[in-house]
């Protein structure tokens, strides 16, 4: 694998490009909903599942950064478990037959959009990593919100 850094970036090109590729599943789901594809409702569920998985993954990143830094206190670990708990809570309306997935997608998109503020508050992320996090969270957060808004066309 090519792990070359160009001297101005601490992240490898592969880390950056694979990060950017992480918004492709949400783009695919949004397109299926917008064109009214027969799998549009499945795309809503898939878009929620993908965003929830990524949000939970961010909690794992924060947990790992707290461990590696040696500075992680109880607060950092509590913050790190919140994305998984919130993602499950946002899934509950579907299990009870309440209105879903539109509102849950809106909340999840907003949480993803705001998640770099947690990175900044924890203070473990390097500048390049934080810059990438902001861009990816903007992309996935806004796409997830768009998916939530488009859900009204189906449900």
XYZ file of N, CA, C and O in Angstrom:
620
model
N 0.835 -1.182 0.000
C 0.000 0.000 0.000
C 0.877 1.241 0.000
O 1.932 1.271 0.600
N 0.358 2.297 -0.598
C 1.082 3.552 -0.667
C 0.714 4.415 0.525
O -0.384 4.935 0.625
N 1.638 4.550 1.478
C 1.389 5.356 2.666
C 2.222 6.628 2.658
O 2.573 7.152 3.701
N 2.537 7.134 1.477
C 3.365 8.333 1.388
C 2.584 9.557 1.858
O 1.440 9.748 1.525
N 3.279 10.379 2.603
C 2.736 11.672 2.996
C 3.530 12.712 2.228
O 4.706 12.536 1.965
N 2.906 13.803 1.886
C 3.586 14.780 1.028
C 4.318 15.877 1.789
O 4.752 16.858 1.207
N 4.458 15.748 3.088
C 5.195 16.738 3.861
C 4.308 17.838 4.420
O 4.652 18.469 5.408
N 3.172 18.086 3.783
C 2.262 19.108 4.292
C 1.034 18.473 4.951
O 0.252 19.177 5.573
N 0.881 17.186 4.804
C -0.268 16.484 5.359
C 0.198 15.311 6.211
O 1.105 14.581 5.830
N -0.440 15.121 7.350
C -0.104 13.977 8.192
C -0.917 12.750 7.820
O -0.599 11.647 8.249
N -1.974 12.928 7.023
C -2.783 11.804 6.577
C -2.304 11.338 5.212
O -1.910 12.153 4.372
N -2.366 10.058 4.985
C -1.979 9.533 3.680
C -3.056 9.864 2.650
O -4.223 10.090 3.015
N -2.686 9.901 1.381
C -3.713 10.097 0.343
C -4.812 9.031 0.427
O -5.980 9.341 0.229
N -4.429 7.805 0.740
C -5.437 6.740 0.852
C -6.439 7.052 1.958
O -7.648 6.867 1.779
N -5.964 7.553 3.087
C -6.872 7.900 4.191
C -7.834 8.999 3.763
O -9.030 8.946 4.067
N -7.324 9.973 3.041
C -8.192 11.069 2.598
C -9.205 10.588 1.567
O -10.403 10.842 1.705
N -8.768 9.877 0.537
C -9.677 9.454 -0.538
C -10.691 8.426 -0.060
O -11.859 8.476 -0.447
N -10.266 7.508 0.781
C -11.228 6.539 1.320
C -12.218 7.225 2.261
O -13.389 6.845 2.328
N -11.758 8.242 2.954
C -12.679 9.039 3.763
C -13.734 9.703 2.900
O -14.938 9.618 3.192
N -13.306 10.350 1.822
C -14.259 11.003 0.919
C -15.214 9.990 0.294
O -16.391 10.288 0.089
N -14.719 8.805 0.006
C -15.577 7.761 -0.572
C -16.677 7.345 0.405
O -17.693 6.784 -0.004
N -16.488 7.660 1.676
C -17.471 7.308 2.682
C -18.805 8.006 2.541
O -19.780 7.606 3.179
N -18.887 9.046 1.722
C -20.188 9.694 1.501
C -20.951 9.057 0.339
O -22.140 9.322 0.168
N -20.302 8.208 -0.435
C -20.954 7.608 -1.606
C -22.202 6.791 -1.267
O -23.207 6.911 -1.979
N -22.199 5.960 -0.224
C -23.433 5.217 0.074
C -24.627 6.138 0.348
O -25.752 5.850 -0.085
N -24.393 7.271 1.006
C -25.500 8.175 1.313
C -25.982 8.877 0.047
O -27.182 9.107 -0.116
N -25.063 9.192 -0.850
C -25.452 9.778 -2.145
C -26.328 8.779 -2.896
O -27.376 9.141 -3.451
N -25.926 7.535 -2.929
C -26.677 6.473 -3.605
C -28.085 6.358 -3.019
O -29.077 6.295 -3.753
N -28.192 6.339 -1.702
C -29.506 6.240 -1.044
C -30.381 7.443 -1.386
O -31.570 7.290 -1.699
N -29.804 8.622 -1.356
C -30.562 9.837 -1.657
C -31.064 9.821 -3.101
O -32.223 10.167 -3.363
N -30.230 9.411 -4.022
C -30.638 9.344 -5.425
C -31.803 8.371 -5.598
O -32.781 8.675 -6.294
N -31.733 7.207 -4.968
C -32.831 6.241 -5.077
C -34.150 6.824 -4.572
O -35.210 6.595 -5.160
N -34.092 7.588 -3.485
C -35.303 8.207 -2.946
C -35.806 9.301 -3.890
O -36.998 9.365 -4.207
N -34.907 10.137 -4.363
C -35.314 11.263 -5.198
C -35.898 10.838 -6.541
O -36.796 11.508 -7.056
N -35.413 9.739 -7.094
C -35.965 9.289 -8.383
C -37.187 8.392 -8.194
O -37.794 7.963 -9.167
N -37.552 8.141 -6.953
C -38.728 7.316 -6.683
C -38.536 5.854 -7.050
O -39.495 5.171 -7.422
N -37.336 5.370 -6.925
C -37.025 3.978 -7.250
C -37.862 3.040 -6.389
O -38.282 3.388 -5.290
N -38.122 1.850 -6.905
C -38.935 0.889 -6.144
C -38.297 0.517 -4.804
O -38.975 0.052 -3.894
N -36.998 0.709 -4.656
C -36.314 0.438 -3.397
C -36.104 1.706 -2.568
O -35.238 1.750 -1.696
N -36.887 2.741 -2.834
C -36.698 4.026 -2.153
C -36.850 3.894 -0.634
O -36.052 4.462 0.113
N -37.853 3.148 -0.164
C -38.020 3.026 1.286
C -36.852 2.236 1.880
O -36.363 2.571 2.960
N -36.394 1.225 1.172
C -35.214 0.482 1.622
C -33.992 1.395 1.655
O -33.130 1.258 2.530
N -33.926 2.339 0.712
C -32.816 3.295 0.690
C -32.864 4.209 1.914
O -31.821 4.570 2.463
N -34.070 4.575 2.355
C -34.188 5.365 3.579
C -33.653 4.586 4.778
O -32.889 5.110 5.578
N -34.073 3.333 4.878
C -33.607 2.490 5.992
C -32.102 2.275 5.897
O -31.389 2.352 6.904
N -31.610 2.028 4.687
C -30.175 1.838 4.495
C -29.388 3.099 4.804
O -28.313 3.035 5.407
N -29.919 4.252 4.412
C -29.262 5.525 4.702
C -29.204 5.796 6.193
O -28.202 6.293 6.705
N -30.289 5.438 6.896
C -30.276 5.590 8.349
C -29.232 4.661 8.961
O -28.434 5.074 9.804
N -29.246 3.396 8.536
C -28.310 2.412 9.093
C -26.862 2.838 8.847
O -26.017 2.727 9.743
N -26.587 3.337 7.642
C -25.219 3.755 7.330
C -24.798 4.943 8.199
O -23.718 4.942 8.800
N -25.654 5.957 8.289
C -25.323 7.133 9.094
C -25.171 6.750 10.566
O -24.270 7.243 11.251
N -26.035 5.859 11.057
C -25.947 5.419 12.455
C -24.644 4.658 12.700
O -24.004 4.827 13.745
N -24.250 3.835 11.738
C -22.998 3.080 11.879
C -21.797 4.028 11.913
O -20.891 3.870 12.742
N -21.791 5.015 11.029
C -20.684 5.972 10.997
C -20.657 6.794 12.281
O -19.594 7.042 12.861
N -21.824 7.213 12.755
C -21.890 7.993 13.994
C -21.349 7.159 15.162
O -20.573 7.652 15.976
N -21.731 5.889 15.219
C -21.215 4.997 16.263
C -19.704 4.826 16.131
O -18.985 4.789 17.130
N -19.235 4.713 14.896
C -17.802 4.600 14.630
C -17.052 5.806 15.186
O -15.958 5.663 15.745
N -17.635 6.992 15.059
C -16.991 8.197 15.597
C -16.782 8.083 17.098
O -15.747 8.499 17.621
N -17.757 7.509 17.789
C -17.589 7.279 19.220
C -16.402 6.374 19.497
O -15.641 6.599 20.438
N -16.229 5.350 18.650
C -15.077 4.471 18.795
C -13.767 5.193 18.558
O -12.762 4.930 19.233
N -13.776 6.118 17.604
C -12.580 6.926 17.344
C -12.250 7.754 18.585
O -11.091 7.807 19.022
N -13.270 8.390 19.173
C -13.029 9.209 20.368
C -12.523 8.368 21.521
O -11.640 8.786 22.260
N -13.066 7.169 21.674
C -12.626 6.253 22.734
C -11.145 5.910 22.529
O -10.338 5.978 23.454
N -10.813 5.538 21.298
C -9.426 5.178 20.985
C -8.470 6.336 21.170
O -7.354 6.155 21.685
N -8.882 7.529 20.776
C -8.026 8.697 20.961
C -7.809 8.991 22.443
O -6.707 9.350 22.843
N -8.864 8.827 23.246
C -8.737 9.061 24.690
C -7.772 8.051 25.299
O -6.911 8.409 26.109
N -7.892 6.791 24.895
C -6.989 5.760 25.405
C -5.546 6.045 25.004
O -4.638 5.984 25.839
N -5.344 6.328 23.727
C -3.989 6.534 23.221
C -3.333 7.759 23.838
O -2.128 7.758 24.098
N -4.116 8.784 24.094
C -3.537 10.020 24.636
C -3.069 9.859 26.072
O -2.200 10.605 26.526
N -3.665 8.924 26.801
C -3.355 8.780 28.207
C -3.982 9.875 29.059
O -3.748 9.964 30.250
N -4.788 10.747 28.410
C -5.416 11.861 29.113
C -6.922 11.696 29.233
O -7.615 12.608 29.665
N -7.433 10.535 28.817
C -8.875 10.340 28.799
C -9.447 10.119 30.180
O -9.091 9.169 30.863
N -10.325 10.993 30.581
C -11.005 10.835 31.857
C -12.393 10.260 31.641
O -12.790 9.933 30.515
N -13.146 10.148 32.689
C -14.492 9.597 32.632
C -15.355 10.336 31.612
O -16.117 9.726 30.868
N -15.231 11.661 31.578
C -16.026 12.461 30.643
C -15.782 12.091 29.195
O -16.718 12.000 28.402
N -14.528 11.869 28.834
C -14.196 11.507 27.450
C -14.819 10.162 27.077
O -15.347 10.002 25.970
N -14.771 9.205 28.003
C -15.341 7.890 27.709
C -16.860 7.947 27.676
O -17.500 7.260 26.871
N -17.455 8.783 28.499
C -18.902 8.964 28.481
C -19.338 9.569 27.149
O -20.303 9.100 26.526
N -18.619 10.576 26.699
C -18.904 11.186 25.396
C -18.747 10.149 24.282
O -19.536 10.107 23.344
N -17.745 9.302 24.388
C -17.460 8.324 23.344
C -18.558 7.266 23.187
O -18.742 6.737 22.091
N -19.286 6.957 24.238
C -20.357 5.959 24.111
C -21.684 6.575 23.668
O -22.596 5.862 23.255
N -21.789 7.891 23.727
C -23.051 8.554 23.386
C -23.510 8.342 21.945
O -24.702 8.142 21.718
N -22.623 8.376 20.930
C -23.117 8.177 19.570
C -23.857 6.845 19.380
O -24.920 6.813 18.734
N -23.347 5.767 19.936
C -24.022 4.476 19.793
C -25.377 4.488 20.484
O -26.375 3.995 19.943
N -25.435 5.063 21.680
C -26.694 5.115 22.420
C -27.718 6.004 21.711
O -28.904 5.654 21.631
N -27.271 7.124 21.179
C -28.177 8.011 20.450
C -28.674 7.362 19.164
O -29.848 7.501 18.811
N -27.801 6.654 18.461
C -28.203 5.983 17.228
C -29.283 4.929 17.506
O -30.266 4.826 16.769
N -29.115 4.176 18.569
C -30.132 3.181 18.938
C -31.435 3.882 19.328
O -32.524 3.453 18.926
N -31.345 4.953 20.088
C -32.547 5.694 20.484
C -33.297 6.220 19.267
O -34.530 6.202 19.237
N -32.562 6.671 18.252
C -33.207 7.184 17.041
C -33.836 6.078 16.195
O -34.690 6.349 15.351
N -33.437 4.863 16.434
C -34.011 3.709 15.722
C -35.312 3.230 16.375
O -36.152 2.623 15.732
N -35.484 3.517 17.662
C -36.641 3.026 18.409
C -38.000 3.413 17.821
O -38.919 2.595 17.845
N -38.185 4.622 17.274
C -39.502 4.929 16.722
C -39.975 3.917 15.666
O -41.162 3.604 15.593
N -39.053 3.412 14.876
C -39.422 2.416 13.866
C -39.903 1.129 14.534
O -40.869 0.518 14.110
N -39.239 0.739 15.603
C -39.619 -0.499 16.280
C -40.995 -0.389 16.935
O -41.671 -1.393 17.118
N -41.416 0.830 17.280
C -42.726 1.032 17.888
C -43.793 1.434 16.870
O -44.938 1.656 17.245
N -43.418 1.572 15.596
C -44.371 1.938 14.562
C -44.705 3.418 14.527
O -45.704 3.825 13.937
N -43.877 4.235 15.153
C -44.093 5.678 15.130
C -43.524 6.247 13.840
O -42.976 5.519 13.004
N -43.621 7.554 13.689
C -43.129 8.191 12.468
C -41.616 7.987 12.346
O -40.857 8.342 13.249
N -41.245 7.390 11.270
C -39.845 7.097 11.008
C -39.711 6.881 9.517
O -40.664 6.424 8.892
N -38.655 7.155 8.844
C -37.337 7.539 9.329
C -37.033 9.028 9.219
O -35.982 9.453 9.641
N -37.978 9.800 8.642
C -37.700 11.219 8.407
C -37.147 11.969 9.600
O -36.037 12.514 9.552
N -37.889 12.028 10.711
C -37.371 12.784 11.859
C -36.046 12.220 12.381
O -35.150 12.988 12.729
N -35.921 10.907 12.425
C -34.681 10.309 12.921
C -33.494 10.673 12.028
O -32.397 10.948 12.521
N -33.716 10.699 10.722
C -32.649 11.079 9.796
C -32.240 12.540 10.000
O -31.055 12.875 9.918
N -33.213 13.403 10.272
C -32.901 14.817 10.508
C -32.039 14.980 11.759
O -31.028 15.693 11.736
N -32.440 14.318 12.837
C -31.661 14.400 14.075
C -30.271 13.797 13.895
O -29.270 14.372 14.333
N -30.214 12.630 13.255
C -28.931 11.962 13.059
C -28.008 12.804 12.188
O -26.815 12.948 12.474
N -28.556 13.392 11.125
C -27.757 14.268 10.263
C -27.209 15.463 11.021
O -26.043 15.841 10.860
N -28.042 16.054 11.888
C -27.591 17.204 12.684
C -26.493 16.791 13.656
O -25.506 17.517 13.833
N -26.645 15.631 14.274
C -25.611 15.151 15.209
C -24.280 14.915 14.496
O -23.216 15.259 15.012
N -24.343 14.328 13.305
C -23.123 14.091 12.524
C -22.509 15.427 12.123
O -21.291 15.622 12.209
N -23.348 16.345 11.688
C -22.886 17.664 11.265
C -22.147 18.383 12.397
O -21.132 19.044 12.175
N -22.620 18.222 13.616
C -22.028 18.908 14.767
C -20.900 18.123 15.444
O -20.202 18.666 16.303
N -20.706 16.882 15.047
C -19.741 16.019 15.730
C -18.290 16.533 15.736
O -17.565 16.255 16.698
N -17.832 17.280 14.732
C -16.461 17.800 14.843
C -16.256 18.735 16.038
O -15.128 18.920 16.490
N -17.339 19.306 16.548
C -17.210 20.137 17.753
C -16.745 19.292 18.935
O -16.025 19.778 19.814
N -17.153 18.026 18.956
C -16.693 17.112 20.005
C -15.205 16.840 19.826
O -14.444 16.862 20.795
N -14.788 16.598 18.582
C -13.352 16.397 18.315
C -12.550 17.583 18.834
O -11.521 17.415 19.478
N -13.046 18.770 18.534
C -12.337 19.987 18.960
C -12.310 20.098 20.487
O -11.278 20.414 21.080
N -13.452 19.809 21.126
C -13.520 19.915 22.586
C -12.623 18.883 23.274
O -11.981 19.193 24.282
N -12.561 17.667 22.733
C -11.719 16.642 23.337
C -10.236 16.966 23.163
O -9.419 16.634 24.018
N -9.888 17.593 22.037
C -8.524 18.036 21.819
C -7.519 16.956 21.449
O -6.322 17.176 21.555
N -7.987 15.803 21.019
C -7.063 14.719 20.668
C -6.687 14.718 19.186
O -5.677 14.136 18.811
N -7.506 15.323 18.339
C -7.334 15.224 16.891
C -6.274 16.189 16.386
O -6.244 17.358 16.790
N -5.438 15.690 15.474
C -4.471 16.550 14.795
C -5.182 17.441 13.788
O -6.339 17.213 13.436
N -4.492 18.456 13.324
C -5.098 19.444 12.420
C -5.622 18.825 11.127
O -6.734 19.120 10.698
N -4.821 17.973 10.492
C -5.263 17.341 9.246
C -6.458 16.434 9.471
O -7.393 16.416 8.669
N -6.412 15.679 10.552
C -7.522 14.781 10.864
C -8.788 15.591 11.114
O -9.864 15.263 10.610
N -8.678 16.664 11.850
C -9.841 17.494 12.150
C -10.400 18.138 10.885
O -11.622 18.200 10.692
N -9.529 18.587 10.005
C -9.973 19.176 8.738
C -10.761 18.138 7.929
O -11.833 18.424 7.389
N -10.237 16.907 7.853
C -10.931 15.837 7.140
C -12.263 15.528 7.817
O -13.285 15.361 7.157
N -12.271 15.472 9.145
C -13.501 15.205 9.898
C -14.571 16.247 9.602
O -15.737 15.926 9.435
N -14.168 17.517 9.552
C -15.128 18.581 9.269
C -15.736 18.383 7.885
O -16.964 18.436 7.721
N -14.911 18.130 6.893
C -15.415 17.946 5.529
C -16.329 16.727 5.416
O -17.404 16.793 4.809
N -15.903 15.626 6.005
C -16.716 14.409 5.922
C -18.017 14.554 6.697
O -19.071 14.079 6.257
N -17.969 15.220 7.839
C -19.182 15.412 8.634
C -20.139 16.374 7.952
O -21.356 16.196 8.026
N -19.598 17.382 7.298
C -20.442 18.272 6.492
C -21.152 17.471 5.406
O -22.367 17.590 5.241
N -20.386 16.668 4.690
C -20.960 15.877 3.596
C -22.004 14.889 4.082
O -23.154 14.899 3.627
N -21.621 14.031 5.015
C -22.549 12.994 5.473
C -23.711 13.605 6.255
O -24.855 13.168 6.110
N -23.439 14.623 7.065
C -24.509 15.257 7.830
C -25.555 15.890 6.926
O -26.763 15.669 7.095
N -25.110 16.668 5.942
C -26.050 17.322 5.032
C -26.792 16.314 4.157
O -27.993 16.479 3.903
N -26.102 15.283 3.697
C -26.776 14.247 2.895
C -27.822 13.501 3.725
O -28.904 13.168 3.229
N -27.528 13.257 4.986
C -28.471 12.563 5.866
C -29.682 13.452 6.140
O -30.824 12.969 6.145
N -29.461 14.737 6.325
C -30.572 15.674 6.493
C -31.410 15.730 5.215
O -32.652 15.701 5.269
N -30.757 15.778 4.063
C -31.487 15.777 2.792
C -32.321 14.508 2.645
O -33.464 14.548 2.171
N -31.775 13.386 3.064
C -32.505 12.118 3.023
C -33.723 12.190 3.940
O -34.814 11.725 3.587
N -33.556 12.792 5.111
C -34.675 12.963 6.030
C -35.763 13.851 5.452
O -36.956 13.574 5.610
N -35.369 14.914 4.773
C -36.350 15.795 4.140
C -37.053 15.088 2.979
O -38.252 15.250 2.782
N -36.306 14.297 2.225
C -36.886 13.550 1.099
C -37.802 12.437 1.567
O -38.665 11.983 0.813
N -37.630 11.987 2.814
C -38.462 10.905 3.327
C -39.939 11.275 3.309
O -40.800 10.398 3.155
N -40.235 12.571 3.443
C -41.619 13.023 3.417
C -42.324 12.692 2.115
O -43.551 12.597 2.075
N -41.571 12.458 1.051
C -42.156 12.100 -0.250
C -42.675 10.669 -0.250
O -43.493 10.306 -1.083
N -42.169 9.850 0.697
C -42.509 8.430 0.692
C -43.459 8.031 1.815
O -44.235 7.101 1.684
N -43.285 8.671 2.961
C -44.066 8.252 4.131
C -45.118 9.261 4.490
O -45.135 10.350 4.149
